mmCIF file of C-alpha atoms and ligand atoms in Angstrom:
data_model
loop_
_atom_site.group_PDB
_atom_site.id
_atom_site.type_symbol
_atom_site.label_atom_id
_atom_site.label_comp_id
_atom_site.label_asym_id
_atom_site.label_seq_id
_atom_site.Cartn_x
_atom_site.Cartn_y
_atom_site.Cartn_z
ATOM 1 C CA UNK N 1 0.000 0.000 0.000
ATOM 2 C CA UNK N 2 1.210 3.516 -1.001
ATOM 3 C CA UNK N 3 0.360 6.641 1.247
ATOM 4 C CA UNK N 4 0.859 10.051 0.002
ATOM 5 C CA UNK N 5 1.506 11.852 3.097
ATOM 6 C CA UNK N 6 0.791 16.096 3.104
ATOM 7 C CA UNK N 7 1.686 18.353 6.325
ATOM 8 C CA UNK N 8 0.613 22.412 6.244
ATOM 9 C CA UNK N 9 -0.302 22.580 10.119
ATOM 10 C CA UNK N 10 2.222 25.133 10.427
ATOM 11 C CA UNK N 11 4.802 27.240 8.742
ATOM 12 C CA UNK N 12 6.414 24.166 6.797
ATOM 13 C CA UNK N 13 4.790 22.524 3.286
ATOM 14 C CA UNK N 14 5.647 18.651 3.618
ATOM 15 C CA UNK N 15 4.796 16.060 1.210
ATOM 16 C CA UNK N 16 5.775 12.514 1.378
ATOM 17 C CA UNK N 17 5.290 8.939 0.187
ATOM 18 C CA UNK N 18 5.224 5.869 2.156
ATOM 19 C CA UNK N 19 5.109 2.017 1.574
ATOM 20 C CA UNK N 20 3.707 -0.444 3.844
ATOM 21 C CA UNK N 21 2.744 -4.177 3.390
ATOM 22 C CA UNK N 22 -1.024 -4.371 4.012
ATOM 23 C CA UNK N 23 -1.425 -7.514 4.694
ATOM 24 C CA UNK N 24 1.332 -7.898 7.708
ATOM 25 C CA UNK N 25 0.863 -5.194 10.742
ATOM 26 C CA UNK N 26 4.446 -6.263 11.729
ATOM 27 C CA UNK N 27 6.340 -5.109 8.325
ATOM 28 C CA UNK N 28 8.262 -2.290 8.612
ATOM 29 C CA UNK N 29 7.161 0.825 6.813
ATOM 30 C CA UNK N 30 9.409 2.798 3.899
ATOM 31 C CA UNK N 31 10.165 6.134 2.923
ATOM 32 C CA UNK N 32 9.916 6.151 -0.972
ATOM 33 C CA UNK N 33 10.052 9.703 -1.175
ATOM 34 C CA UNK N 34 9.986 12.993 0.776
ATOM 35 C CA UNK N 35 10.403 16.937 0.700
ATOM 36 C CA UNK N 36 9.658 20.075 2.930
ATOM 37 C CA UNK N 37 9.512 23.660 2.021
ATOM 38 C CA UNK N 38 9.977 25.872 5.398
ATOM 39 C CA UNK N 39 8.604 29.170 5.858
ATOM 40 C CA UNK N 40 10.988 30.383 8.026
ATOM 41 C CA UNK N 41 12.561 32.759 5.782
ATOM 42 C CA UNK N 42 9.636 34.316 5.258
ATOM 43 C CA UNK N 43 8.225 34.749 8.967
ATOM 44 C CA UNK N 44 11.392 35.534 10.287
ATOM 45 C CA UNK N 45 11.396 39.192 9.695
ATOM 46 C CA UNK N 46 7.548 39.507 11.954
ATOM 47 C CA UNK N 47 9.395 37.302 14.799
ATOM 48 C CA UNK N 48 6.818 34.504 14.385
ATOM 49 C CA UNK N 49 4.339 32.761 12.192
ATOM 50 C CA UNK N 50 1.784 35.245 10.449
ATOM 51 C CA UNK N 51 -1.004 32.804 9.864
ATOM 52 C CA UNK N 52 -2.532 34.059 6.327
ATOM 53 C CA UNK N 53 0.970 34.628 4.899
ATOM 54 C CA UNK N 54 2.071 30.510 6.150
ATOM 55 C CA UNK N 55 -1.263 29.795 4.098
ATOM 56 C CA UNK N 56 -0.617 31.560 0.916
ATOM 57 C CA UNK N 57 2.644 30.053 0.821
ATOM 58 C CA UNK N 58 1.559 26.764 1.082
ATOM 59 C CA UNK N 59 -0.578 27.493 -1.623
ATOM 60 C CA UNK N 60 2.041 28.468 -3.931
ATOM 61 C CA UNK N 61 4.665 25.462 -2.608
ATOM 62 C CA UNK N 62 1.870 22.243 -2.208
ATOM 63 C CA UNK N 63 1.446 21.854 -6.104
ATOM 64 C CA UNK N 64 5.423 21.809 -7.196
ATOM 65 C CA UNK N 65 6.317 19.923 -3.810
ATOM 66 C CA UNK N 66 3.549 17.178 -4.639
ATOM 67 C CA UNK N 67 4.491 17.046 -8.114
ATOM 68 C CA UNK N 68 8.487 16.734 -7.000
ATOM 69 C CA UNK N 69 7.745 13.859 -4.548
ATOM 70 C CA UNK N 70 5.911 11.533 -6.620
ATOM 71 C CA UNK N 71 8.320 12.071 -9.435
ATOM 72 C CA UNK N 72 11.101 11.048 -6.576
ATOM 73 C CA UNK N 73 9.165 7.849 -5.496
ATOM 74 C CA UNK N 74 9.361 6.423 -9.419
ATOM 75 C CA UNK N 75 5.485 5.545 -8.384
ATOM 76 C CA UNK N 76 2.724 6.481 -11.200
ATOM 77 C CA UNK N 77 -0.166 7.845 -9.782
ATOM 78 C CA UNK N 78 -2.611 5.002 -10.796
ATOM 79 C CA UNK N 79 -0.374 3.426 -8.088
ATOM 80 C CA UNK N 80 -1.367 5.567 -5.055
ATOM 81 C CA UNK N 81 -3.359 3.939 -3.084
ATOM 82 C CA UNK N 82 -4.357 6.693 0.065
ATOM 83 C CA UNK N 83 -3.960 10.563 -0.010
ATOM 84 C CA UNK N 84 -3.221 11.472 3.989
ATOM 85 C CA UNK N 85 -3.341 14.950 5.240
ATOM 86 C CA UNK N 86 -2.837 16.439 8.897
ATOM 87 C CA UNK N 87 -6.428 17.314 9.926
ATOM 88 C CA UNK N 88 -4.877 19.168 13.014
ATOM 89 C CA UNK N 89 -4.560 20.853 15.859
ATOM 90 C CA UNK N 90 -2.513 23.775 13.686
ATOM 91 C CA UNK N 91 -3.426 26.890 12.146
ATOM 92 C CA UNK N 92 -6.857 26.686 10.779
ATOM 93 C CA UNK N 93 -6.075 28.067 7.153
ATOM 94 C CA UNK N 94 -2.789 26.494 6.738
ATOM 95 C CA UNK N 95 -5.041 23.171 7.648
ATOM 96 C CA UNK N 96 -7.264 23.758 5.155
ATOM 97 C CA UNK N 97 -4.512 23.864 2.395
ATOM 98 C CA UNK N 98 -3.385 20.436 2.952
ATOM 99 C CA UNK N 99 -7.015 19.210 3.351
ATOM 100 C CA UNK N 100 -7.834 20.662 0.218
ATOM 101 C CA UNK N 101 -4.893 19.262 -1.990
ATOM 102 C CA UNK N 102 -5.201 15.939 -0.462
ATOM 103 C CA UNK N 103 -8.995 15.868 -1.110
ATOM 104 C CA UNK N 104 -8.578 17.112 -4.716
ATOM 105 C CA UNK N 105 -5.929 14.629 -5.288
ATOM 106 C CA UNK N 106 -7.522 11.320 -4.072
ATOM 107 C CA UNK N 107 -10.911 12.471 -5.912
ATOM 108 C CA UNK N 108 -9.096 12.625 -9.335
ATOM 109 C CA UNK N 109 -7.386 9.333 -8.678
ATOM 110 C CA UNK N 110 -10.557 7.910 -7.412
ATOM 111 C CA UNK N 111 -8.787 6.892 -3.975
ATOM 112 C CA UNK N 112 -9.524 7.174 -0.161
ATOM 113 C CA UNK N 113 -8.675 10.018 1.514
ATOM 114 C CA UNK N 114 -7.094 9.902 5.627
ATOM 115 C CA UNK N 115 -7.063 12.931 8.087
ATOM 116 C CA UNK N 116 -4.205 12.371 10.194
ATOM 117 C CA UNK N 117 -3.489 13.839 14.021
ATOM 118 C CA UNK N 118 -0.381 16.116 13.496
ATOM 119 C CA UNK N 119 0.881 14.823 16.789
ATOM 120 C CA UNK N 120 0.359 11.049 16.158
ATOM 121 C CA UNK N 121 2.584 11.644 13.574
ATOM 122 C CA UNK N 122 5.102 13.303 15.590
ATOM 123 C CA UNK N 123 4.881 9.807 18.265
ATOM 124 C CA UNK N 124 5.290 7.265 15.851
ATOM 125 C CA UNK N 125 7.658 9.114 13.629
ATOM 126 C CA UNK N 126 10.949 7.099 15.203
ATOM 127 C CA UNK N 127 9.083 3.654 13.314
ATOM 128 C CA UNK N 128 10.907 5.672 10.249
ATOM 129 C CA UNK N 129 14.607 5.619 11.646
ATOM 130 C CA UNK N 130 16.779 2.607 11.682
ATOM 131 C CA UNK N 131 16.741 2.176 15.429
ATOM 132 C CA UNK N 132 12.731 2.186 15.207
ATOM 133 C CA UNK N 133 11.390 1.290 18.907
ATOM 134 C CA UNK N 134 8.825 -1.739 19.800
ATOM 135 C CA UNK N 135 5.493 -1.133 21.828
ATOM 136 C CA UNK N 136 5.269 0.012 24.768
ATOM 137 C CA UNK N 137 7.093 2.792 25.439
ATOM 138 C CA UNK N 138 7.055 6.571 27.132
ATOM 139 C CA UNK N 139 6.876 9.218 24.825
ATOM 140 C CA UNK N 140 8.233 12.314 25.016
ATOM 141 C CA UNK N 141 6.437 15.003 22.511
ATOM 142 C CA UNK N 142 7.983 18.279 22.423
ATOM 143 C CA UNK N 143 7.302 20.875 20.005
ATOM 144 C CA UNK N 144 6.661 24.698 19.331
ATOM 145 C CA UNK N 145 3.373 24.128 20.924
ATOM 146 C CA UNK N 146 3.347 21.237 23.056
ATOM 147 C CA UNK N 147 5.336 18.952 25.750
ATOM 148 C CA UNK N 148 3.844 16.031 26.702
ATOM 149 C CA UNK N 149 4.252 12.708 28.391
ATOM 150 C CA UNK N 150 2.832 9.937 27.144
ATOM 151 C CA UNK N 151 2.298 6.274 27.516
ATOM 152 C CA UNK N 152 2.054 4.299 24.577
ATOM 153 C CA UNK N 153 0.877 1.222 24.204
ATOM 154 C CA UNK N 154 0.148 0.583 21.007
ATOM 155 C CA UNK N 155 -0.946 2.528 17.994
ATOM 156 C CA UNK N 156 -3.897 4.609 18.370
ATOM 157 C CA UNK N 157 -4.087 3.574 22.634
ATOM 158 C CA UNK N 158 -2.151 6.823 23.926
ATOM 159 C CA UNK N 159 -2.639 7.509 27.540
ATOM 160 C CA UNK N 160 -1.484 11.456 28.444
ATOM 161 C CA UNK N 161 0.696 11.608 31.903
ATOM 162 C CA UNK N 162 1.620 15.030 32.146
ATOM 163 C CA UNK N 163 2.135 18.422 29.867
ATOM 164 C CA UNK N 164 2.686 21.773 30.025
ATOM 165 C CA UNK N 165 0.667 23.963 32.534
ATOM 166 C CA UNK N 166 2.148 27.104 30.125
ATOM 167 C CA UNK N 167 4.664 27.554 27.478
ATOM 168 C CA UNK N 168 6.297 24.693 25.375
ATOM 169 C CA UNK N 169 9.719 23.568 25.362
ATOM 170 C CA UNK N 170 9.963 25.254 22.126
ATOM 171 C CA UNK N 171 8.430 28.089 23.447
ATOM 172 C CA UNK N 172 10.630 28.432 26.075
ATOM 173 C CA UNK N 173 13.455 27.865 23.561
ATOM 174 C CA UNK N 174 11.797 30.525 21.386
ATOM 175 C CA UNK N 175 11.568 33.276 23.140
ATOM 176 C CA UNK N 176 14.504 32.844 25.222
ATOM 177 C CA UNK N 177 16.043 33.032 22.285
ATOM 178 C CA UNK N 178 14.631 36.092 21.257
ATOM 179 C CA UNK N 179 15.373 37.975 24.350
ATOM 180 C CA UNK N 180 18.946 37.273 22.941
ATOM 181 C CA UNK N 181 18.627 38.778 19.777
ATOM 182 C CA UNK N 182 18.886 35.675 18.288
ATOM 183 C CA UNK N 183 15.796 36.032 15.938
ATOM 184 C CA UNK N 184 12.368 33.449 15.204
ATOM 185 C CA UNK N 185 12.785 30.475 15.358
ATOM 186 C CA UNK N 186 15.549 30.501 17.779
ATOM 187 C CA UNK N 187 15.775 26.852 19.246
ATOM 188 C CA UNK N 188 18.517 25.995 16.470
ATOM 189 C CA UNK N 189 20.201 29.419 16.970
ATOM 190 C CA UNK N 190 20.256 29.383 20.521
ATOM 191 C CA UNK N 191 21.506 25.863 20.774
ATOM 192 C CA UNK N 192 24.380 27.134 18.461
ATOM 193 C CA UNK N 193 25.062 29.816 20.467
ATOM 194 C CA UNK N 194 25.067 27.762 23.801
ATOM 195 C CA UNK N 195 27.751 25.308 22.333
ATOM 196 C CA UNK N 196 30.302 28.484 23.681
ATOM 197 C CA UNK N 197 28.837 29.024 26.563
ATOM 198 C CA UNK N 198 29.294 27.462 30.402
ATOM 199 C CA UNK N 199 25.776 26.274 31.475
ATOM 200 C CA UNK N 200 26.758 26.928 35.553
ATOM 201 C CA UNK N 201 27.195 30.744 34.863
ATOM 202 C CA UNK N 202 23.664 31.846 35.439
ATOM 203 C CA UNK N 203 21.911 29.922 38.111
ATOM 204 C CA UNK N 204 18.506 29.892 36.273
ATOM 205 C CA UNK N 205 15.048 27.713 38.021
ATOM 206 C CA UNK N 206 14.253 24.396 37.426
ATOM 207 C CA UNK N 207 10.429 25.024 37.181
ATOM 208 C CA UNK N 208 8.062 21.998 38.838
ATOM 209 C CA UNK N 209 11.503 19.652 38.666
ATOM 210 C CA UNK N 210 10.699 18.627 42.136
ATOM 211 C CA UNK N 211 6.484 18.648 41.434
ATOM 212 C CA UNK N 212 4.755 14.506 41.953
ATOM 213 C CA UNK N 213 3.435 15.134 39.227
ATOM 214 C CA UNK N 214 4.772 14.613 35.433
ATOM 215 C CA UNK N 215 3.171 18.123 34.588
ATOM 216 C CA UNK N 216 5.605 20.921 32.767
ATOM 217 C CA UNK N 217 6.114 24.991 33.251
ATOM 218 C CA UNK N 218 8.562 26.790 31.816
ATOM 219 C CA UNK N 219 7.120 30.545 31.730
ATOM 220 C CA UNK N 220 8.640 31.505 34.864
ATOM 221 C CA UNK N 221 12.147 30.212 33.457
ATOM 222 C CA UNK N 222 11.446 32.727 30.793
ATOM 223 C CA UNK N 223 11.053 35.307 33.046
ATOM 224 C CA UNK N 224 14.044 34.642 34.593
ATOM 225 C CA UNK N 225 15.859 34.508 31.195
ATOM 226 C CA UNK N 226 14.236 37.823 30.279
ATOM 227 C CA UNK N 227 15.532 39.568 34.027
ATOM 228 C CA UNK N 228 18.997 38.074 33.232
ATOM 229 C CA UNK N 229 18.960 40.012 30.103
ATOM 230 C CA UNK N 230 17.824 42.895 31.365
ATOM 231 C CA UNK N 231 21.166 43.045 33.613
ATOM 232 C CA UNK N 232 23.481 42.177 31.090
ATOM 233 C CA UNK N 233 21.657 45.494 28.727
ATOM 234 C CA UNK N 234 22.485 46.055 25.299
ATOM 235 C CA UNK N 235 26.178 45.817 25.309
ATOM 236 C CA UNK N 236 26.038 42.563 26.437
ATOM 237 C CA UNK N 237 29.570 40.457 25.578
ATOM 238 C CA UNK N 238 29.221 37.799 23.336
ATOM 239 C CA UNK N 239 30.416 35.312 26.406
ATOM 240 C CA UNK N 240 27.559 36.229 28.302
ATOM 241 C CA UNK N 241 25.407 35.978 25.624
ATOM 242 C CA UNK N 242 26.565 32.470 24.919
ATOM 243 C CA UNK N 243 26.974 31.583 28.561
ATOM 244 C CA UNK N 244 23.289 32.734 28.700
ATOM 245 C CA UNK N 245 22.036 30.798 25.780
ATOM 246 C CA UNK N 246 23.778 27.652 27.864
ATOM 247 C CA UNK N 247 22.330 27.758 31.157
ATOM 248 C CA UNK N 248 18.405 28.202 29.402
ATOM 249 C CA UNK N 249 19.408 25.501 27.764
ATOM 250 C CA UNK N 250 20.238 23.092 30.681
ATOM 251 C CA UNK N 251 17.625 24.467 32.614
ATOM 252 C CA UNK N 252 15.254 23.107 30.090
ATOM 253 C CA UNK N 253 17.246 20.029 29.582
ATOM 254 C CA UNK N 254 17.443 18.990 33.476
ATOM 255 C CA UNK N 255 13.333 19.112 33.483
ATOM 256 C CA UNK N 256 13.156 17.606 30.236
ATOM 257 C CA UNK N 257 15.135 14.397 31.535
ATOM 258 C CA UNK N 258 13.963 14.583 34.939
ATOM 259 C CA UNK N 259 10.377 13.976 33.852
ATOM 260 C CA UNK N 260 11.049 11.314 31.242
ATOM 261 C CA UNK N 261 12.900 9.289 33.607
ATOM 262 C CA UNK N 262 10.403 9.835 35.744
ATOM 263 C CA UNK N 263 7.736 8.535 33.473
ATOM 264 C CA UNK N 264 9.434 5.512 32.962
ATOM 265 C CA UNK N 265 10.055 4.590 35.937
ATOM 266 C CA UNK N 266 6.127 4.978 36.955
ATOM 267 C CA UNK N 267 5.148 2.882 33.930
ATOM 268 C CA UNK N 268 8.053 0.087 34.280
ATOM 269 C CA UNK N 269 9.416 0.740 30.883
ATOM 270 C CA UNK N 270 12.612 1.236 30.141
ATOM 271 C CA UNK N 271 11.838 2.575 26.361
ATOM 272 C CA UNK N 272 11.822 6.266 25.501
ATOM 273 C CA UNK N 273 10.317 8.159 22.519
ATOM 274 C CA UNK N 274 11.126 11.676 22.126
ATOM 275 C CA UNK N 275 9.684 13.390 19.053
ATOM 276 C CA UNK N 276 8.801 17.307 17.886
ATOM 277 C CA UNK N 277 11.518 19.756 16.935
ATOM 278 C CA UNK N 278 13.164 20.068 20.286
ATOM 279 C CA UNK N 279 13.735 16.690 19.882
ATOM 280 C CA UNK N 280 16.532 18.149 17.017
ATOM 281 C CA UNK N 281 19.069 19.395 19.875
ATOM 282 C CA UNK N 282 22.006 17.209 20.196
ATOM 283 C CA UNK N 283 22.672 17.981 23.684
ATOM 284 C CA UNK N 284 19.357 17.137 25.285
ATOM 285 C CA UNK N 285 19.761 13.624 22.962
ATOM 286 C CA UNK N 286 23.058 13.280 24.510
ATOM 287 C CA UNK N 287 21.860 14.192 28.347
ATOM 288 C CA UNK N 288 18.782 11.865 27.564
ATOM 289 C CA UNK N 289 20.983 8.873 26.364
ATOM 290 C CA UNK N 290 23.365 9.067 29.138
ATOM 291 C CA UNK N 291 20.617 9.450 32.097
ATOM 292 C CA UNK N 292 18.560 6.353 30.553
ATOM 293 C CA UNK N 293 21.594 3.690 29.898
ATOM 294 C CA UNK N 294 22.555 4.664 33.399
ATOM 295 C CA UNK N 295 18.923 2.798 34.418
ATOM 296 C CA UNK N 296 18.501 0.276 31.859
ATOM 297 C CA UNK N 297 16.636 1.958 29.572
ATOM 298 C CA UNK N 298 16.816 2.987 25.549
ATOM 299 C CA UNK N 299 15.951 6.067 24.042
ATOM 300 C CA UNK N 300 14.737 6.297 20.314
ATOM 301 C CA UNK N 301 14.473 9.202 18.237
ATOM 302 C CA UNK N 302 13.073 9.614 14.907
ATOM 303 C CA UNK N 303 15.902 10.569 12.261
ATOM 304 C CA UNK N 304 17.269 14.296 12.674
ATOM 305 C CA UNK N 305 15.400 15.655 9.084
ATOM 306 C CA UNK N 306 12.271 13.910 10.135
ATOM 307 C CA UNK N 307 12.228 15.688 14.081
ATOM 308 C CA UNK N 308 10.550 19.135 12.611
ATOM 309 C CA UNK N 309 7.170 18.948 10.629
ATOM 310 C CA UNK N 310 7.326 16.717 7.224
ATOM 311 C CA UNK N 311 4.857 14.852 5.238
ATOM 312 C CA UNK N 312 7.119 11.583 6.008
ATOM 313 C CA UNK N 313 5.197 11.041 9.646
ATOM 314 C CA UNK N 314 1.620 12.306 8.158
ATOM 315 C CA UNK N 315 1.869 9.384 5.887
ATOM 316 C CA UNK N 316 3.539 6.647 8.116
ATOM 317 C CA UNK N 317 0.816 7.575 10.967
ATOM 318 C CA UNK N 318 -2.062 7.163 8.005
ATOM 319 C CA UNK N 319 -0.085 3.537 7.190
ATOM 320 C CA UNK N 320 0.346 2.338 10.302
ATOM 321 C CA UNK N 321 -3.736 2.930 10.974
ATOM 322 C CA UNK N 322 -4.582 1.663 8.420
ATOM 323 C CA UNK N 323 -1.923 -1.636 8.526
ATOM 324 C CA UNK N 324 -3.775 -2.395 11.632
ATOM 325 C CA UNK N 325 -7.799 -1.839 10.731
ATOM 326 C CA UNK N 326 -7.752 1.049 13.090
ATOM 327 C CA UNK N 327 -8.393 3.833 10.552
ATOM 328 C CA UNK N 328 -11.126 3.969 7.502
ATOM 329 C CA UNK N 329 -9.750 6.001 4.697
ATOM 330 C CA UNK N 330 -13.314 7.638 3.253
ATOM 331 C CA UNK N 331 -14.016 8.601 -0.295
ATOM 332 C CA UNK N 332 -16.530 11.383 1.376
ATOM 333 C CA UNK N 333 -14.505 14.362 0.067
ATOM 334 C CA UNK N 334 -15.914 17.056 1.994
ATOM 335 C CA UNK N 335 -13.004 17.764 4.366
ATOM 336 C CA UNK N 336 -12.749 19.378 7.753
ATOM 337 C CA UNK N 337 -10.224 20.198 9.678
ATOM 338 C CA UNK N 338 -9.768 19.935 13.838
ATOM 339 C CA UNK N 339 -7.162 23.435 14.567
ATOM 340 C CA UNK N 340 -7.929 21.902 18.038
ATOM 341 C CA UNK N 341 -7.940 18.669 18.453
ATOM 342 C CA UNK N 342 -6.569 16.906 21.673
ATOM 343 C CA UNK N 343 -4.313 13.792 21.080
ATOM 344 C CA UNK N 344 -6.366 11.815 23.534
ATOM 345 C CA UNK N 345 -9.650 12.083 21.206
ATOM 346 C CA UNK N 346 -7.843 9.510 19.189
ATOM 347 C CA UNK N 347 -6.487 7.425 21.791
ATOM 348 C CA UNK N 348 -8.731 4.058 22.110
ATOM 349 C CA UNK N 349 -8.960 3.255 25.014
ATOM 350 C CA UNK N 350 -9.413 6.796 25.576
ATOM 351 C CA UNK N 351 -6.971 8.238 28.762
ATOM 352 C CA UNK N 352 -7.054 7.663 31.763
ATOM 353 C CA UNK N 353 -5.101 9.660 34.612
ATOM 354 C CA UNK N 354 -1.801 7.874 35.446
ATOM 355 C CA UNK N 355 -2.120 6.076 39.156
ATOM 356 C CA UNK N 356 0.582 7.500 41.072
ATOM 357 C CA UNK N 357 3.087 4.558 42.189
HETATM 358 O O1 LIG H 1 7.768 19.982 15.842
HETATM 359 P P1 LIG H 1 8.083 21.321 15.287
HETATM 360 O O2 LIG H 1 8.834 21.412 13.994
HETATM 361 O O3 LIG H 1 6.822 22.197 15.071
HETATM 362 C C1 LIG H 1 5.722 22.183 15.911
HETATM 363 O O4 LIG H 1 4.844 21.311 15.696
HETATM 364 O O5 LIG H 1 5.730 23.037 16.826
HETATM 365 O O6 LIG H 1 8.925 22.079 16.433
HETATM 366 C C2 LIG H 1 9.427 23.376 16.287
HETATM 367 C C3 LIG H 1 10.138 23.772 17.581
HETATM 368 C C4 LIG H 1 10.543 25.260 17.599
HETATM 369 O O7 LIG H 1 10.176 25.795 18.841
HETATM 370 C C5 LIG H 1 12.054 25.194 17.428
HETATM 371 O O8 LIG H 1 12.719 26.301 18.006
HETATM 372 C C6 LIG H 1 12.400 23.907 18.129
HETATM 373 O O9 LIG H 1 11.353 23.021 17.736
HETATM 374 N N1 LIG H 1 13.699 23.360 17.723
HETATM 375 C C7 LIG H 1 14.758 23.260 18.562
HETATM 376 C C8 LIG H 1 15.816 22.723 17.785
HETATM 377 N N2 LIG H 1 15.356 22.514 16.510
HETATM 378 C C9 LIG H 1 14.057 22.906 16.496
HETATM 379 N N3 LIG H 1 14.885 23.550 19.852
HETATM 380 C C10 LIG H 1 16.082 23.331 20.422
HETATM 381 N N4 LIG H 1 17.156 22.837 19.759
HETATM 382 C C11 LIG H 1 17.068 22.511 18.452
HETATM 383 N N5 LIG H 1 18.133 22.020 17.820
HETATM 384 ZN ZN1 LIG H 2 4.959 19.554 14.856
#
């Protein structure tokens, strides 16, 4: 079976084709194909995403992209089989882009269409990598606009442990990042920038590190961030910048691995997930690695071009559903997207709050 695969939740056009045997849940899925455009270019001079420009953009990009991809899979397009598209949460017009293409596409092939949970993709986007995980494991999501802990058991049975109270991890990498001059979106930048830094020279908080629960914040270690900048004013040295940049780092590193381990240890795994664009920086990988071999315990990730949003993880989470009976792809053409649309909605059984142990 042969899933086209389209992601415009965001500020990145993604289009992707992926193969998966049918017939045999257990075979492992392939990437024929895949591309991305990325907006960020183009947003970066407003300091963040401007919704209607992202979906004029991916009106110009989804055509060409679409066109490139299937070229790059050597498939014809009598051999498509499913057109999947991320239904949501994401920007309701950028949505609608993707929903549209996708629709317009599987009508004119006379094929099925799937509308795909943006996140779902993000958990089971690791089944791509070479080191692909096994059910169960923890997953850790962590994105622009979420962090979350989950436990899951199989696909489409996701049970949510904890989350962010506030901002994201990418958030929190964001617009620390931009208190540094460092521009949109600055979780790359400032991870750059904190490679010549010393994490111990600013003692920044460790927000809810010490909290039962598996529950995030990280808006008051912005505001700490933001009062450290504040001191240092505009002629700031470029080793306190950096030295900056390093200790907001490890600050959101220490809860980051804190929590997972935590996690694992109250579900009696020892597998880890960690998916979503923060998922890109080499130093929480390394800090994650380290603290889980040192109990037992592996950590997956999916591959590095496949951590921020692509079409590659729309169309695996459509294959995988589908592999398994647990999605119907519809001919009924009249899409709708969900710009909010909680993970758990799609979680069978549907979550339940984690006993504490
Ligand atoms: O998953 P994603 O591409 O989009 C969302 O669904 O949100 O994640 C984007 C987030 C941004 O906040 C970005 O700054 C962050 O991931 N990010 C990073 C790195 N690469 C991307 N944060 C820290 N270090 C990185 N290397
Ligand atoms: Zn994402």
């Amino acid at each position: 079976m042969n899933v086209v695969g389209i992601e415009t939740s965001c500020d990145e056009t993604g289009v992707a084709v992926v193969q998966v045997d049918a017939a045999n849940a257990s075979a492992k899925p392939r990437l024929l194909a895949h591309a991305l455009h990325s907006q960020v270019e183009m947003h970066a001079a407003f300091g963040g995403v401007v919704p209607e420009l992202a979906s004029r953009d991916h009106i110009r990009r989804i055509v060409p992209l679409t066109r490139q991809v299937l070229a790059q899979s050597g498939l014809s397009l009598a051999a498509i089989d499913v057109v999947a598209f991320t239904r949501g949460p994401g920007l309701a017009g950028a949505l609608l882009v993707g929903a549209g293409l996708a629709c317009s596409l599987a009508a004119a092939l006379n094929r099925p269409v799937l509308g795909v949970h943006h996140l779902e993709g993000h958990l089971l986007s690791p089944f791509l990598s070479r080191d692909a995980p096994e059910f169960p494991f923890v997953a850790l999501l962590v994105s622009g606009g979420h962090t979350q802990l989950m436990r899951v058991i199989d696909v489409g049975r996701y049970e949510l442990l904890g989350e962010t109270i506030d901002d994201a991890a990418g958030e929190a990498f964001d617009k620390s990042a931009q208190l540094l001059g460092l521009g949109y979106p600055g979780g790359p930048a400032l991870a750059r920038l904190a490679e010549f830094g010393d994490p111990n020279a600013f003692s920044l908080p460790r927000p809810m590190l010490h909290s039962p629960t598996l529950d995030f914040s990280f808006a008051g270690l912005k505001t700490a961030v933001r009062t450290q900048a504040l001191k240092l004013g505009a002629n700031v040295c470029e080793q306190d910048r950096a030295n900056l940049a390093a200790a907001t780092q490890q600050a959101i590193i220490d809860v980051l691995v804190h929590k997972s381990l935590l996690a694992l240890r109250r579900c009696g795994l020892s597998r880890l997930v960690v998916s979503g664009g923060v998922g890109a920086n080499l130093r929480l990988r390394e800090q994650l690695d380290a603290a889980c071999a040192k109990r037992g315990a592996r950590v997956h990730y999916p591959e590095l071009e496949l951590c921020t949003d692509n079409g590659a993880m729309i169309a695996l989470a459509a294959a995988m559903r589908l592999q398994r009976g647990l999605a119907d792809a519809s001919t009924h053409y009249a899409f709708d997207v969900r710009p909010r649309w909680p993970l758990t909605d799609i979680s069978t059984p549907r979550a339940r709050p984690e006993t504490e142990t």
